[in-house]
Tab-separated table of C-alpha atoms in Angstrom:
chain	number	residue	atom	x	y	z
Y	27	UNK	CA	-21.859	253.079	205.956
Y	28	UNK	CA	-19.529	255.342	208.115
Y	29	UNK	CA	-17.146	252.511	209.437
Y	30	UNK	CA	-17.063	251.072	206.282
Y	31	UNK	CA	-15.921	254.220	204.480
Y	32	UNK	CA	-13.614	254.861	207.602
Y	33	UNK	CA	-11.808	251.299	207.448
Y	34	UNK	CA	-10.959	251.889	203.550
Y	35	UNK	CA	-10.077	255.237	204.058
Y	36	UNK	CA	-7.663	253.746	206.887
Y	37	UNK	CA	-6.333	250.958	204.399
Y	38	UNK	CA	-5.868	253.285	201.659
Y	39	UNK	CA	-3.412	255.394	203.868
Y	40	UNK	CA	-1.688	252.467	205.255
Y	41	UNK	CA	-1.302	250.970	201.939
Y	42	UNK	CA	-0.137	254.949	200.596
Y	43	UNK	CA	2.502	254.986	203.369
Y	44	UNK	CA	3.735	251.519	202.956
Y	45	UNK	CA	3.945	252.070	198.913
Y	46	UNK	CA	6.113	255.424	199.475
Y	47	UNK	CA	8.436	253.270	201.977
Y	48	UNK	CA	8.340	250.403	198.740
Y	49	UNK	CA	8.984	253.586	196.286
Y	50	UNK	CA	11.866	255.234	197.803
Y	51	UNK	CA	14.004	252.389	199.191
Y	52	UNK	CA	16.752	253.469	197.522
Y	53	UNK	CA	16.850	256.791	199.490
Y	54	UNK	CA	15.864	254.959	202.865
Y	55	UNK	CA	18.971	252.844	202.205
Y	56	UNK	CA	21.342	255.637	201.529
Y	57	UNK	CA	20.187	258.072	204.212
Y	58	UNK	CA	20.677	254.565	206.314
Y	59	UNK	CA	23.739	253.688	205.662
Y	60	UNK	CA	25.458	257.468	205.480
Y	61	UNK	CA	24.368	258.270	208.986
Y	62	UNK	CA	25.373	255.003	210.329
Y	63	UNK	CA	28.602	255.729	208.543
Y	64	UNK	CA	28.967	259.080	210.244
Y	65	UNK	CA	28.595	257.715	213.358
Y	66	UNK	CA	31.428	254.766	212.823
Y	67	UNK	CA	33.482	257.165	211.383
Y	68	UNK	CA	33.073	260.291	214.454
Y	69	UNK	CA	33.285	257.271	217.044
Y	70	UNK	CA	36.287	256.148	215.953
Y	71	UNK	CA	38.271	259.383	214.645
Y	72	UNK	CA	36.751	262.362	216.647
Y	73	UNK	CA	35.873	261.327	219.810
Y	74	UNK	CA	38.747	261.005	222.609
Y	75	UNK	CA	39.062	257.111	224.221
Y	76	UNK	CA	38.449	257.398	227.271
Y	77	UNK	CA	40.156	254.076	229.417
Y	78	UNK	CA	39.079	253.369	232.896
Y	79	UNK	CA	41.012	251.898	235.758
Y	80	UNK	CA	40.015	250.651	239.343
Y	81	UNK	CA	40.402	249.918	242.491
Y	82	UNK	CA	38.511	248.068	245.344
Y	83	UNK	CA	38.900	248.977	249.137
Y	84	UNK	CA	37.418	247.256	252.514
Y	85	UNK	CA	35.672	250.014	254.711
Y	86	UNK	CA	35.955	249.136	258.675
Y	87	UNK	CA	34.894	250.885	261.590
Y	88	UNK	CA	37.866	249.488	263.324
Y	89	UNK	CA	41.561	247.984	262.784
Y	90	UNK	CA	40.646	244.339	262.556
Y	91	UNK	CA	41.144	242.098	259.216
Y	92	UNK	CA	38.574	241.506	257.035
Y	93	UNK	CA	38.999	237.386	258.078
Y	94	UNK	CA	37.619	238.866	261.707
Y	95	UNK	CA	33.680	238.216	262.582
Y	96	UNK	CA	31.662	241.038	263.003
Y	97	UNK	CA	28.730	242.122	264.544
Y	98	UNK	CA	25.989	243.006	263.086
Y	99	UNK	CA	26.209	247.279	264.832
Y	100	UNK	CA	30.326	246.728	263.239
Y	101	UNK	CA	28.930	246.158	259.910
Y	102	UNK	CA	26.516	248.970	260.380
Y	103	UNK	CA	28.783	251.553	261.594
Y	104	UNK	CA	31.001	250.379	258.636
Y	105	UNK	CA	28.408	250.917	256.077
Y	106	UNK	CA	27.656	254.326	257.625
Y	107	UNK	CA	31.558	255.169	257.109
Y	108	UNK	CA	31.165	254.728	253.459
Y	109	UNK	CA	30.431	257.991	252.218
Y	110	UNK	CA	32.767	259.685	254.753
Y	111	UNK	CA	35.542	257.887	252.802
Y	112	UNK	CA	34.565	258.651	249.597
Y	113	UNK	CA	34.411	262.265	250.667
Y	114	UNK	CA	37.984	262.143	252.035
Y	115	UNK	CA	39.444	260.306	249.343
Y	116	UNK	CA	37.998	263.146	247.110
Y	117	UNK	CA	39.071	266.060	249.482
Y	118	UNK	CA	41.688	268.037	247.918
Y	119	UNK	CA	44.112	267.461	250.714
Y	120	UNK	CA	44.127	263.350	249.598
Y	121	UNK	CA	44.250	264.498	245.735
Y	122	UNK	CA	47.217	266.818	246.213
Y	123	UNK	CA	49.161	264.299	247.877
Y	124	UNK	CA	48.639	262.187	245.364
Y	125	UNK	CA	49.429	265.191	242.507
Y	126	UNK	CA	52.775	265.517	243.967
Y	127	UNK	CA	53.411	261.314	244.128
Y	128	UNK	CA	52.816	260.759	240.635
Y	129	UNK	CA	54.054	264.114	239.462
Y	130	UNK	CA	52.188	263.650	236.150
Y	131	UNK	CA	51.298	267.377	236.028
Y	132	UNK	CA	48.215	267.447	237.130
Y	133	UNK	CA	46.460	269.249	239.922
Y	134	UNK	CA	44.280	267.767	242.362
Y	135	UNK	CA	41.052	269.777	240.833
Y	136	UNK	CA	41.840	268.059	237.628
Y	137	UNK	CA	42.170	264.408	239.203
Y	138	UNK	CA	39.156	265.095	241.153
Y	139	UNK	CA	37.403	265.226	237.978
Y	140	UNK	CA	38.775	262.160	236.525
Y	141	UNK	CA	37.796	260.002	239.557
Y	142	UNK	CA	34.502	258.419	240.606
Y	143	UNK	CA	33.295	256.313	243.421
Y	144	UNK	CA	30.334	253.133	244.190
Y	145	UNK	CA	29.365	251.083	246.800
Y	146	UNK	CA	26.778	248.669	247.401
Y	147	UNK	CA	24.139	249.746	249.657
Y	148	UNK	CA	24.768	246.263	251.550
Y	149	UNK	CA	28.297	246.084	251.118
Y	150	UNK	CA	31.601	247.464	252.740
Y	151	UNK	CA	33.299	247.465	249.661
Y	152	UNK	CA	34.435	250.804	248.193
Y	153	UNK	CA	35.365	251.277	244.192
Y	154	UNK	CA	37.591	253.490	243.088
Y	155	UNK	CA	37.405	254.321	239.616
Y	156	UNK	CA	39.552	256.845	237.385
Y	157	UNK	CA	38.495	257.951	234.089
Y	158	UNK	CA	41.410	259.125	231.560
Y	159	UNK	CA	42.554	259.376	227.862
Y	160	UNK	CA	45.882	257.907	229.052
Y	161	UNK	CA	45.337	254.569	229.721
Y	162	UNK	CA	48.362	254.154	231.757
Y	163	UNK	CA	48.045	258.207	233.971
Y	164	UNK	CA	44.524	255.910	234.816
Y	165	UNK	CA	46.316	253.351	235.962
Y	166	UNK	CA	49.122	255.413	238.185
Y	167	UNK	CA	45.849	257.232	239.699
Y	168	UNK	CA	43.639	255.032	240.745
Y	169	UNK	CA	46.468	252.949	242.740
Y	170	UNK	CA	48.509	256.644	244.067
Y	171	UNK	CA	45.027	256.955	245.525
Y	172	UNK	CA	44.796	253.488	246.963
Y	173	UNK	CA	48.073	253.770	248.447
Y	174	UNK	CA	47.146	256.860	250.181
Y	175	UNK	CA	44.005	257.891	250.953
Y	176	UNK	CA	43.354	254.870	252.975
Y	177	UNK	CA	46.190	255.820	255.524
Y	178	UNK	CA	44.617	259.567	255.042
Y	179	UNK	CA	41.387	258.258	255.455
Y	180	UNK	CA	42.252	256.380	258.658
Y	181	UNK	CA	44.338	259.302	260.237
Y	182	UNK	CA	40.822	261.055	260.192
Y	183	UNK	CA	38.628	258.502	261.543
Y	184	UNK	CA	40.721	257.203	264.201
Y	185	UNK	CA	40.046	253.683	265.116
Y	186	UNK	CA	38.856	252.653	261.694
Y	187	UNK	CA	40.404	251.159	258.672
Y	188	UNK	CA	40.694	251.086	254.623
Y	189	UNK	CA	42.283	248.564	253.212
Y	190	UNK	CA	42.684	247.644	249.782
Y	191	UNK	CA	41.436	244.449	248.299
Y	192	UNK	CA	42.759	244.518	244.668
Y	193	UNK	CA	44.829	246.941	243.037
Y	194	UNK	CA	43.836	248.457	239.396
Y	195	UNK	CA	45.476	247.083	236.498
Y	196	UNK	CA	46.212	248.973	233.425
Y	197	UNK	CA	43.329	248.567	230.906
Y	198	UNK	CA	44.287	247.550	227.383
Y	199	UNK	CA	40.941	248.902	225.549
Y	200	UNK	CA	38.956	252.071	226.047
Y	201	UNK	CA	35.392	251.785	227.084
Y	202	UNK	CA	34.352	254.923	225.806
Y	203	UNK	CA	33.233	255.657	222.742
Y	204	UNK	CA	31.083	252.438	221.961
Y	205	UNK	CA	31.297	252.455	218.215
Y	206	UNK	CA	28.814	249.596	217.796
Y	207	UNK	CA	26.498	251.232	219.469
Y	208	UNK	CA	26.620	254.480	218.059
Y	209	UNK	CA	26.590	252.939	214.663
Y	210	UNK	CA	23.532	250.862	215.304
Y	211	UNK	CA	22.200	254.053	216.660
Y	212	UNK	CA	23.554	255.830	213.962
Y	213	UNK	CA	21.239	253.223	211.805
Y	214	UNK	CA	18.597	253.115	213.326
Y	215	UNK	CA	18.094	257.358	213.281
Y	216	UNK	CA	19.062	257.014	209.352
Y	217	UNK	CA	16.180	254.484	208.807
Y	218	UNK	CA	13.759	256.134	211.253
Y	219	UNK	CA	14.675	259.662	209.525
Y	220	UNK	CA	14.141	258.331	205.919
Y	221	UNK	CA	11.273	256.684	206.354
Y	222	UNK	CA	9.287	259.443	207.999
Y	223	UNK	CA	10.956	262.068	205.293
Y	224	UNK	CA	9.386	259.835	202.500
Y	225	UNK	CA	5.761	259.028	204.229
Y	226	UNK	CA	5.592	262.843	204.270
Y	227	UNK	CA	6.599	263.394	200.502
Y	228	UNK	CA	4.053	261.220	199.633
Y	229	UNK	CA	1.513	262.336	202.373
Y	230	UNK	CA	1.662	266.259	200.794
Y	231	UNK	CA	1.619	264.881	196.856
Y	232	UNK	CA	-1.925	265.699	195.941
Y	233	UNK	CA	-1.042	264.069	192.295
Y	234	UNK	CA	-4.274	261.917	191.356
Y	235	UNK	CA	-3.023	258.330	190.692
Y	236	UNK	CA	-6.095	256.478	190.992
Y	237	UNK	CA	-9.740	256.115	191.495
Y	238	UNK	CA	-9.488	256.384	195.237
Y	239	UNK	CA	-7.619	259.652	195.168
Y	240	UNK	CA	-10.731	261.486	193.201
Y	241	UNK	CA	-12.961	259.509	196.203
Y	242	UNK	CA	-11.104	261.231	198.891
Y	243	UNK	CA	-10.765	264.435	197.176
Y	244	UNK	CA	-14.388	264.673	196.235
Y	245	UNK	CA	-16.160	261.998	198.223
Y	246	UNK	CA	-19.521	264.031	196.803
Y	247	UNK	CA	-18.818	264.075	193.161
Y	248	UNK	CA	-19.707	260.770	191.257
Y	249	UNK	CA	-17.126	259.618	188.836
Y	250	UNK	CA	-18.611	259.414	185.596
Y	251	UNK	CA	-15.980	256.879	183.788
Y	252	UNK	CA	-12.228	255.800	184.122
Y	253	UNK	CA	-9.468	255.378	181.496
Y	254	UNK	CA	-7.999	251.671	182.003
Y	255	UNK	CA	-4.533	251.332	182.005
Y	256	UNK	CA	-3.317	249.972	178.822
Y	257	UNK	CA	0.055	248.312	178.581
Y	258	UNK	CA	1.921	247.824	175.320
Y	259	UNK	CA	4.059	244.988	174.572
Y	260	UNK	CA	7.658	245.258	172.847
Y	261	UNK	CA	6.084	243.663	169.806
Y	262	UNK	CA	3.123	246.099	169.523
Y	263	UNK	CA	5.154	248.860	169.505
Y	264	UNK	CA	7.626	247.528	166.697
Y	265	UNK	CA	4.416	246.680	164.393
C-alpha cells in the first residue's frame, strides 16, 4: 500500500544519505579538520588580543560612606544617579582630562571608544571597563578614569558621591579572540559543511546501483531479472 511504499522509500533515502556520509569520510575528515585549522591558526595569528581592565565604583546620592544605613528613597535616588554617571564619566570633558593625565597619545574620542560601562539594575555599583590591545594603556585607563571622573562626576551633582571600591589591575591574558571556541566552531562548520556537500553528491548521482534505484526510477516498469553479484576469490582468479 501507499504508507508502505512511502516508509521504504523514506528508509532507502536515509540509508542513501547515511552510506554517502560512510563513503566519503575521508573528505568529511579533511574538510573538518582544515577549517578547524583555519580558525586556530586566524585566532591566534590574525586577529588583534584584545585585554580588558576594570574598575568598580559606589554611586551615592549624597557624601556619606558606604558603612552608613540608608533609606530605602537614598538607595532609590542612588540607583536613579546611575546612568547620569556613566554619561559623565563618558563626556568628553572627563575623557580629555584623563587624555592629558596619562599622556599616552590618545584623544578622548578614541578612549571613549575603548571604554564600556554596567550596573545592576538593583545595585549601586558602577563598572568601569576598558577594552585595549595594550594590556597595560588598559590598565592606566580604566584607573586615570577612576581617579577622576568621580571628583568630575561629583562637582556636577553636588551633594552626591563616587567612590571607588577596587581599582583595576593589569590583566595578564587577553580575553579576546577565544581560540577554543573558534576552533570548535571552526569544526563544527567543517563537519556540518562536508557532510551536507557529500549528501548532495550522492543525492544528484542518478548512477543505478541496485534494484531499488530502477524501483524509484520506474516504479511502473516491472523488472524482468537481476544479475547477482558474483565475487571471485584470490584462488579463482590464479586457476
Amino acid at each position: 500500500d501507499m504508507n508502505t511504499e512511502n516508509t521504504e522509500i523514506m528508509d532507502f533515502d536515509f540509508r542513501r544519505i547515511l552510506e554517502a556520509i560512510i563513503d566519503r569520510w575521508k573528505m568529511i575528515a579533511i574538510t573538518t579538520i582544515t577549517l578547524g585549522l583555519c580558525a586556530a591558526l586566524y585566532s591566534s595569528f590574525l586577529i588583534t588580543p584584545l585585554y580588558k581592565a576594570s574598575a568598580t565604583m559606589y554611586v551615592n546620592n549624597n557624601k556619606n560612606t558606604v558603612s552608613e544605613n540608608l533609606s530605602n528613597n537614598d538607595i532609590t535616588a542612588s540607583l536613579q544617579l546611575v546612568p547620569t554617571v556613566m554619561r559623565i564619566f563618558d563626556s568628553r570633558t572627563t575623557l580629555g582630562e584623563v587624555a592629558k593625565k596619562i599622556d599616552l597619545g590618545y584623544t578622548a574620542d578614541d578612549i571613549g571608544n575603548m571604554i564600556s560601562f554596567s550596573s545592576a539594575e538593583d545595585a549601586q555599583i558602577l563598572t568601569l571597563t576598558v577594552v585595549n590591545p595594550n594590556p597595560e594603556h588598559a590598565y592606566i585607563i580604566a584607573n586615570a578614569i577612576a581617579d577622576t571622573a568621580p571628583i568630575k562626576a561629583t562637582e556636577i551633582m553636588d551633594g552626591s558621591s563616587v567612590k571607588v571600591i577596587d581599582y583595576a589591575e593589569q590583566p595578564d591574558h587577553p580575553f579576546s579572540p577565544k581560540v577554543l571556541k573558534n576552533t570548535f566552531m571552526g569544526l563544527v562548520l567543517g563537519f556540518l559543511i562536508s557532510v551536507c556537500v557529500a549528501v548532495l553528491i550522492e543525492l544528484t548521482d542518478n548512477s543505478i546501483r541496485e534494484e531499488n534505484d530502477i524501483k524509484k526510477l520506474y516504479p511502473d516498469v516491472p523488472i524482468i531479472g537481476t544479475v547477482p553479484e558474483i565475487k571471485v576469490t584470490l584462488d579463482e582468479k590464479t586457476n
